[in-house]
mmCIF file of C-alpha atoms in Angstrom:
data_model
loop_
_atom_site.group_PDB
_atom_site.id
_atom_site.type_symbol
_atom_site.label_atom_id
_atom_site.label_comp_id
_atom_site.label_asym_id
_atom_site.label_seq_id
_atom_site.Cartn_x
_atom_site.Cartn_y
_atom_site.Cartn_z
ATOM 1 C CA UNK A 1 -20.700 15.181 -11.431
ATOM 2 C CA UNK A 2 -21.255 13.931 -14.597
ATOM 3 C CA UNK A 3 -17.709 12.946 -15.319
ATOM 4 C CA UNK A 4 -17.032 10.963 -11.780
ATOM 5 C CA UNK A 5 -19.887 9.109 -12.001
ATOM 6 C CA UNK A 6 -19.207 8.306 -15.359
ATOM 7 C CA UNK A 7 -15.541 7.096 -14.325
ATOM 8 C CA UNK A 8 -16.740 5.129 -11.142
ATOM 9 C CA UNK A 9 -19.414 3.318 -13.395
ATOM 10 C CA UNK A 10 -17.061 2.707 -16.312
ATOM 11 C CA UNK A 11 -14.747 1.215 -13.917
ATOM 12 C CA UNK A 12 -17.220 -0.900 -12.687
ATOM 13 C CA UNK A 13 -18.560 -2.103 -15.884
ATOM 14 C CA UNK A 14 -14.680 -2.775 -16.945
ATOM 15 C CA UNK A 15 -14.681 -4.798 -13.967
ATOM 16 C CA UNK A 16 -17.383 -6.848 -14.658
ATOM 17 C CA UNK A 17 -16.293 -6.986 -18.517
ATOM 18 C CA UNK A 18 -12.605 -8.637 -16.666
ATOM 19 C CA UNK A 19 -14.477 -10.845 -14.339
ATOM 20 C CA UNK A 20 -16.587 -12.167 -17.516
ATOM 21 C CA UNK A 21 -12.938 -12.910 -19.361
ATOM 22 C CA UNK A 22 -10.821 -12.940 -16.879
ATOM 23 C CA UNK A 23 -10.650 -17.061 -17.466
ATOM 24 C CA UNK A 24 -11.365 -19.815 -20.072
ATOM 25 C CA UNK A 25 -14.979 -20.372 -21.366
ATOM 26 C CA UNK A 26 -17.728 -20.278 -18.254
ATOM 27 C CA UNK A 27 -14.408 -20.170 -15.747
ATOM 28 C CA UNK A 28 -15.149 -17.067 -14.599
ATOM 29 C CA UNK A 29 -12.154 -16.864 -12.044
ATOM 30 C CA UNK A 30 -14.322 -15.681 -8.918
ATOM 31 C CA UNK A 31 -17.165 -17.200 -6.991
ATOM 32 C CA UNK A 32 -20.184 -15.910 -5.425
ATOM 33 C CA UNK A 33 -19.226 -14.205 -2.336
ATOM 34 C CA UNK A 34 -16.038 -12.941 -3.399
ATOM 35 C CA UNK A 35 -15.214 -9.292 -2.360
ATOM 36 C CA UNK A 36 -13.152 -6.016 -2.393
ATOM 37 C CA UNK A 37 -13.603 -2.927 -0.196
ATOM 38 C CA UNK A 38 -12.279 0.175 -1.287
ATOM 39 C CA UNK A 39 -10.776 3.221 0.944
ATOM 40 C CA UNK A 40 -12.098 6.339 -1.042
ATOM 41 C CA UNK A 41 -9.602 9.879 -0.729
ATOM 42 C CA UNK A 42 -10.540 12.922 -2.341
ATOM 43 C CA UNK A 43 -8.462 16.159 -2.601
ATOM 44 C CA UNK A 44 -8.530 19.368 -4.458
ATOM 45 C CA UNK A 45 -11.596 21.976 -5.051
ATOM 46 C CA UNK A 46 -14.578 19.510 -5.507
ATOM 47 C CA UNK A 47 -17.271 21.557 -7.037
ATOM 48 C CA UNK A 48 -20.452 20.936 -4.909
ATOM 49 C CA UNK A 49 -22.189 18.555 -6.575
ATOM 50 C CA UNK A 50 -19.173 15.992 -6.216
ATOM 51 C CA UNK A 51 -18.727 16.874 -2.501
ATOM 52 C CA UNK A 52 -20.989 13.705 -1.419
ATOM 53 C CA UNK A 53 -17.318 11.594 -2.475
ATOM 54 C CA UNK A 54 -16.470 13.430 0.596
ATOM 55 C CA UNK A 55 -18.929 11.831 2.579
ATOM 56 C CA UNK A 56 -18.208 7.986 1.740
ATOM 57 C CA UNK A 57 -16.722 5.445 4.389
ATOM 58 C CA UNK A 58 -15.671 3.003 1.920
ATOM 59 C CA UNK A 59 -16.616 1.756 -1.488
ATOM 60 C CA UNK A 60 -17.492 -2.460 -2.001
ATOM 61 C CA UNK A 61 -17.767 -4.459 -4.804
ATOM 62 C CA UNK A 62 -19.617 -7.783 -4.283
ATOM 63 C CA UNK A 63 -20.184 -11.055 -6.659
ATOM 64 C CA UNK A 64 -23.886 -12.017 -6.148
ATOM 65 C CA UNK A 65 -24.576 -14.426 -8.551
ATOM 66 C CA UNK A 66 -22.637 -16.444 -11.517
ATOM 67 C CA UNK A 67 -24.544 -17.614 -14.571
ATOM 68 C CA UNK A 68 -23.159 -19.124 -17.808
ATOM 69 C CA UNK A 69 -23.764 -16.297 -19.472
ATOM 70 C CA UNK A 70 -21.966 -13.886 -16.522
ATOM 71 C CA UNK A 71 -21.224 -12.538 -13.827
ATOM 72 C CA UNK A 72 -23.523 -10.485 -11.423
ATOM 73 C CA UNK A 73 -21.981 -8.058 -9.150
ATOM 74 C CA UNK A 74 -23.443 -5.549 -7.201
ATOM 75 C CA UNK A 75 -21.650 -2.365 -5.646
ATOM 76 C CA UNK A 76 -22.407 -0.779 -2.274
ATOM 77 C CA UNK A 77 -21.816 3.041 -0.909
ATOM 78 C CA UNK A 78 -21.457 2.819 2.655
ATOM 79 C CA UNK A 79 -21.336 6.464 3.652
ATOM 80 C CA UNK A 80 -20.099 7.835 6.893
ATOM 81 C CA UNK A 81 -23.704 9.017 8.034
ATOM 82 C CA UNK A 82 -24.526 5.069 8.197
ATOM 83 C CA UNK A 83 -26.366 5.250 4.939
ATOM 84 C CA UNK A 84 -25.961 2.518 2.294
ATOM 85 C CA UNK A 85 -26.517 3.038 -1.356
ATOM 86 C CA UNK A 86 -26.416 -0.491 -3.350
ATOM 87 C CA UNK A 87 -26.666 -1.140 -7.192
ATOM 88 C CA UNK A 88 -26.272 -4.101 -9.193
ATOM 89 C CA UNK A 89 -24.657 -5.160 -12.413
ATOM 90 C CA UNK A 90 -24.837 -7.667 -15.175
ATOM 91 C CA UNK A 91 -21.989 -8.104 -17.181
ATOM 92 C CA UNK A 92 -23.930 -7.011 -20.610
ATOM 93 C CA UNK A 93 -25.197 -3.869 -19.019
ATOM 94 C CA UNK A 94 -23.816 -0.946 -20.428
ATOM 95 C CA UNK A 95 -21.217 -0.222 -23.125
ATOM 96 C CA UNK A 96 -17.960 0.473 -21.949
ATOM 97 C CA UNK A 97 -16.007 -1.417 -24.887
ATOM 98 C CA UNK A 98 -17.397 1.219 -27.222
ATOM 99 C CA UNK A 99 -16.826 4.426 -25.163
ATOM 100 C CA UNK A 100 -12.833 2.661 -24.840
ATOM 101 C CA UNK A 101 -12.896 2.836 -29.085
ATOM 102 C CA UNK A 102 -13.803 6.657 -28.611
ATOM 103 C CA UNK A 103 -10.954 9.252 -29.351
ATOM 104 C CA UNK A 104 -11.148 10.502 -25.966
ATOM 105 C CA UNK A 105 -9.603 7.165 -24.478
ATOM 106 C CA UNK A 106 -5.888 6.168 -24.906
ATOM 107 C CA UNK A 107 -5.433 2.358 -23.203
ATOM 108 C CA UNK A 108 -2.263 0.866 -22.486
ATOM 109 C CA UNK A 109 -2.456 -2.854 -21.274
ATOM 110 C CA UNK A 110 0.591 -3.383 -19.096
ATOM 111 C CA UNK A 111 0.705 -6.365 -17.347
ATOM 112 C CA UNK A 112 3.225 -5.591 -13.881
ATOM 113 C CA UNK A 113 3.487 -6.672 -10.246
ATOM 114 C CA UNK A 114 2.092 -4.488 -7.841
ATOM 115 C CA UNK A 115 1.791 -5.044 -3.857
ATOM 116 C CA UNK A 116 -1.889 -4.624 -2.056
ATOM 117 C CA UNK A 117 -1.684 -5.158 1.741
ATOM 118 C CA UNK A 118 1.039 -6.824 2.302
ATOM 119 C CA UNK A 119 0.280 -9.647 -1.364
ATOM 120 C CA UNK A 120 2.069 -8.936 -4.566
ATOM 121 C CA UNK A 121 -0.486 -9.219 -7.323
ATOM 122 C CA UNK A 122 -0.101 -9.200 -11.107
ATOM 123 C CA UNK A 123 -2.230 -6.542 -12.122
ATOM 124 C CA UNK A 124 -3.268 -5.068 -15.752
ATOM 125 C CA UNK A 125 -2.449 -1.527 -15.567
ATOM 126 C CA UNK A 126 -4.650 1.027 -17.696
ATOM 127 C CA UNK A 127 -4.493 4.681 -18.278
ATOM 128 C CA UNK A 128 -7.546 6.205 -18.932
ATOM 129 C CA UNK A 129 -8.994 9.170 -19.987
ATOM 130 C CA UNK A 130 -12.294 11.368 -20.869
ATOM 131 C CA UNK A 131 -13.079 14.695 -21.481
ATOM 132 C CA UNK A 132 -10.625 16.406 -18.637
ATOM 133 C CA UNK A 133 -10.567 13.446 -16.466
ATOM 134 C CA UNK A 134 -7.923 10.990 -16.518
ATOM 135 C CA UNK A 135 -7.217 7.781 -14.444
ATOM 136 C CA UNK A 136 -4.651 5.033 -13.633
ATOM 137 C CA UNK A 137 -6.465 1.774 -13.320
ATOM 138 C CA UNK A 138 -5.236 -1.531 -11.816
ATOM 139 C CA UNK A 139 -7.337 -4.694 -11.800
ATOM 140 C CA UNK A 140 -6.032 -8.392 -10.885
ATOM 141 C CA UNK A 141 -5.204 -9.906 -13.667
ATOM 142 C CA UNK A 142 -6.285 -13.423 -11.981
ATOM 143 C CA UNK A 143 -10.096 -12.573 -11.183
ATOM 144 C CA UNK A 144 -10.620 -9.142 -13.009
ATOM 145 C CA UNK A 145 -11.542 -6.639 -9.897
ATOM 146 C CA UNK A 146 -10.321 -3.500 -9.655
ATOM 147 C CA UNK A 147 -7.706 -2.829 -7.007
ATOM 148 C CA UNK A 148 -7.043 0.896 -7.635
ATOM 149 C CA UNK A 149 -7.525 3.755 -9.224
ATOM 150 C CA UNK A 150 -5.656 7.394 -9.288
ATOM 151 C CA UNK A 151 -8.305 9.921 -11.086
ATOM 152 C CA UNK A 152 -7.034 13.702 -11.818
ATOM 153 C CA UNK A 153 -9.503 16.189 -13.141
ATOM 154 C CA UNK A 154 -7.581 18.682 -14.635
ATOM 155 C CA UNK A 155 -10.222 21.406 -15.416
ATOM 156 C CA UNK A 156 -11.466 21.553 -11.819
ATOM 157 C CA UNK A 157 -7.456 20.065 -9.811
ATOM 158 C CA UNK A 158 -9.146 17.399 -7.626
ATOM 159 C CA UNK A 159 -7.990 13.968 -7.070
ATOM 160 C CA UNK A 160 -9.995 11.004 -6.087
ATOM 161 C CA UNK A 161 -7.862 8.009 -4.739
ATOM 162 C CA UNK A 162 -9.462 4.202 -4.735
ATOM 163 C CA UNK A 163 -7.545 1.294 -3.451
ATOM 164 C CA UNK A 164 -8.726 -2.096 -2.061
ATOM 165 C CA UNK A 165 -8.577 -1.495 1.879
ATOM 166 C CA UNK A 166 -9.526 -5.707 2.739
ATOM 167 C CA UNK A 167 -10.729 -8.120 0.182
ATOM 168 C CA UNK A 168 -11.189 -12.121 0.315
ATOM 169 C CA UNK A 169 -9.371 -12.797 -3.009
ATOM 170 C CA UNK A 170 -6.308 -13.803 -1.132
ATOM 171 C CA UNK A 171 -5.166 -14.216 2.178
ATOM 172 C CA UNK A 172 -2.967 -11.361 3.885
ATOM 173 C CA UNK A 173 -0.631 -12.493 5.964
ATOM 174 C CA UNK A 174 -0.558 -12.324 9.017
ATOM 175 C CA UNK A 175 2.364 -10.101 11.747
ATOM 176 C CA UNK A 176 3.626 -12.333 14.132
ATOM 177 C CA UNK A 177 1.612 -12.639 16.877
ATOM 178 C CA UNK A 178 3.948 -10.518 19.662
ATOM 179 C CA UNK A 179 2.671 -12.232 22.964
ATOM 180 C CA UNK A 180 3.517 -15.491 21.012
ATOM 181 C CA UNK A 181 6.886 -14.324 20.395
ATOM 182 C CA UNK A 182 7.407 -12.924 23.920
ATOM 183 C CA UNK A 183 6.126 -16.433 25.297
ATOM 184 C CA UNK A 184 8.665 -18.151 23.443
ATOM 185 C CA UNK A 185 11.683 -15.981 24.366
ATOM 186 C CA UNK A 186 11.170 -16.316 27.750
ATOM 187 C CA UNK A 187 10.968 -20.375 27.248
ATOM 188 C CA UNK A 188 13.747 -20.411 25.371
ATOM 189 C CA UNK A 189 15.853 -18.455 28.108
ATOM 190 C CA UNK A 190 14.296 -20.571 31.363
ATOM 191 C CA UNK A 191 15.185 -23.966 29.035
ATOM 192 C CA UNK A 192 18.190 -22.352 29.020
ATOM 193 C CA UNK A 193 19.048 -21.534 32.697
ATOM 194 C CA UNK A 194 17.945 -24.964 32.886
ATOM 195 C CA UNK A 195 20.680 -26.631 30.980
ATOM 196 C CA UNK A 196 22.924 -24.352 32.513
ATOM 197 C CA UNK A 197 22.173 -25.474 36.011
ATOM 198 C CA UNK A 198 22.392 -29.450 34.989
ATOM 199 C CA UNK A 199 25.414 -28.571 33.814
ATOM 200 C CA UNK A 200 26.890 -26.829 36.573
ATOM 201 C CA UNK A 201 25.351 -29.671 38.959
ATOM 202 C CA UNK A 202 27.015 -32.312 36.727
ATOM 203 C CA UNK A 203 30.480 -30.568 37.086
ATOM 204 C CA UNK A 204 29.937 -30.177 41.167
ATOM 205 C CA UNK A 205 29.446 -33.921 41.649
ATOM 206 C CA UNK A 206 32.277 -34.857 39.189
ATOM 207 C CA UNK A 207 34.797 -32.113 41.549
ATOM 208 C CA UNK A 208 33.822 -34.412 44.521
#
């Protein structure tokens, strides 16, 4: 229990850490409003107190506020019962940058392109670990969220999957619109029976 939570907070608080730096001095990259939701899969033998994972819908991560001195995000557990579980963060709550300098942590900054929904993103990629648990991290290099994470507890063999499912960071595009295509084949080939008809008419009159 002890070592999930701890990885779903750190990752949070390395979030907010991101969102606080992610940009020059008070250009925090993100405004109030701004948003990820997360799709949350879990596999493997999930000793019982963990098994509640099992029970969340999705995971969000929400910018409330923006100060000069940070960023204020809070992060909501909407579960599949209908039950919501929110908390809230200030970017100088907590200490992640020290537990990072631990020996238990190995970090590897590796800036790559990575695809989310149909939008390539450059994204910082960090591997992660503590104790038995280890994790893949990506967060947007441009605003600082997280946009997935790959955790392995190796002691216990579970996995726990998180990856942005919608987000307003960027727009997705969109599939064509089917009934728009179908409406415009089927103009194209009338316009074109059309012209074939003038045509034909033209070539009549000129035979006579």
């Amino acid at each position: 229990m002890k070592k999930v939570i701890y990885g779903l907070a750190s990752a949070m608080l390395l979030t907010i850490i991101l969102l606080s730096t992610s940009a020059e001095s008070k250009s925090w990259g993100v405004s109030v409003g701004d948003y990820v939701k997360y799709s949350v899969t879990v596999s493997g033998n999930l000793p019982p107190e963990l098994e509640w994972v099992r029970e969340l819908g999705y995971l969000q991560i929400q910018v409330m506020e923006i100060e000069d001195e940070g960023v204020r995000v809070q992060r909501a557990y909407y579960f599949k019962n209908d039950t919501i579980k929110r908390e809230t963060y200030f970017d100088d709550e907590g200490s992640f940058i020290e537990s990072i300098d631990s020996p238990f942590f190995e970090i590897a900054n590796i800036s790559e392109i990575k695809e989310f929904n149909g939008v390539k993103r450059e994204v910082i990629c960090m591997s992660i670990g503590y104790e038995d648990y280890n994790s893949t991290r990506y967060y947007d290099k441009q605003t600082g969220f997280l946009l997935e994470e790959e955790g392995h507890d190796v002691s216990r063999n579970y996995f726990i999957h998180i990856k942005v499912s919608d987000t307003n960071l960027w727009w997705t595009p969109e599939k064509p619109n089917q009934g728009f295509l179908y409406n415009l084949i089927i103009s194209i080939v009338i316009a074109a029976l059309v012209i074939i008809s003038l045509i034909t008419i033209i070539l009549l009159k000129k035979e006579k």
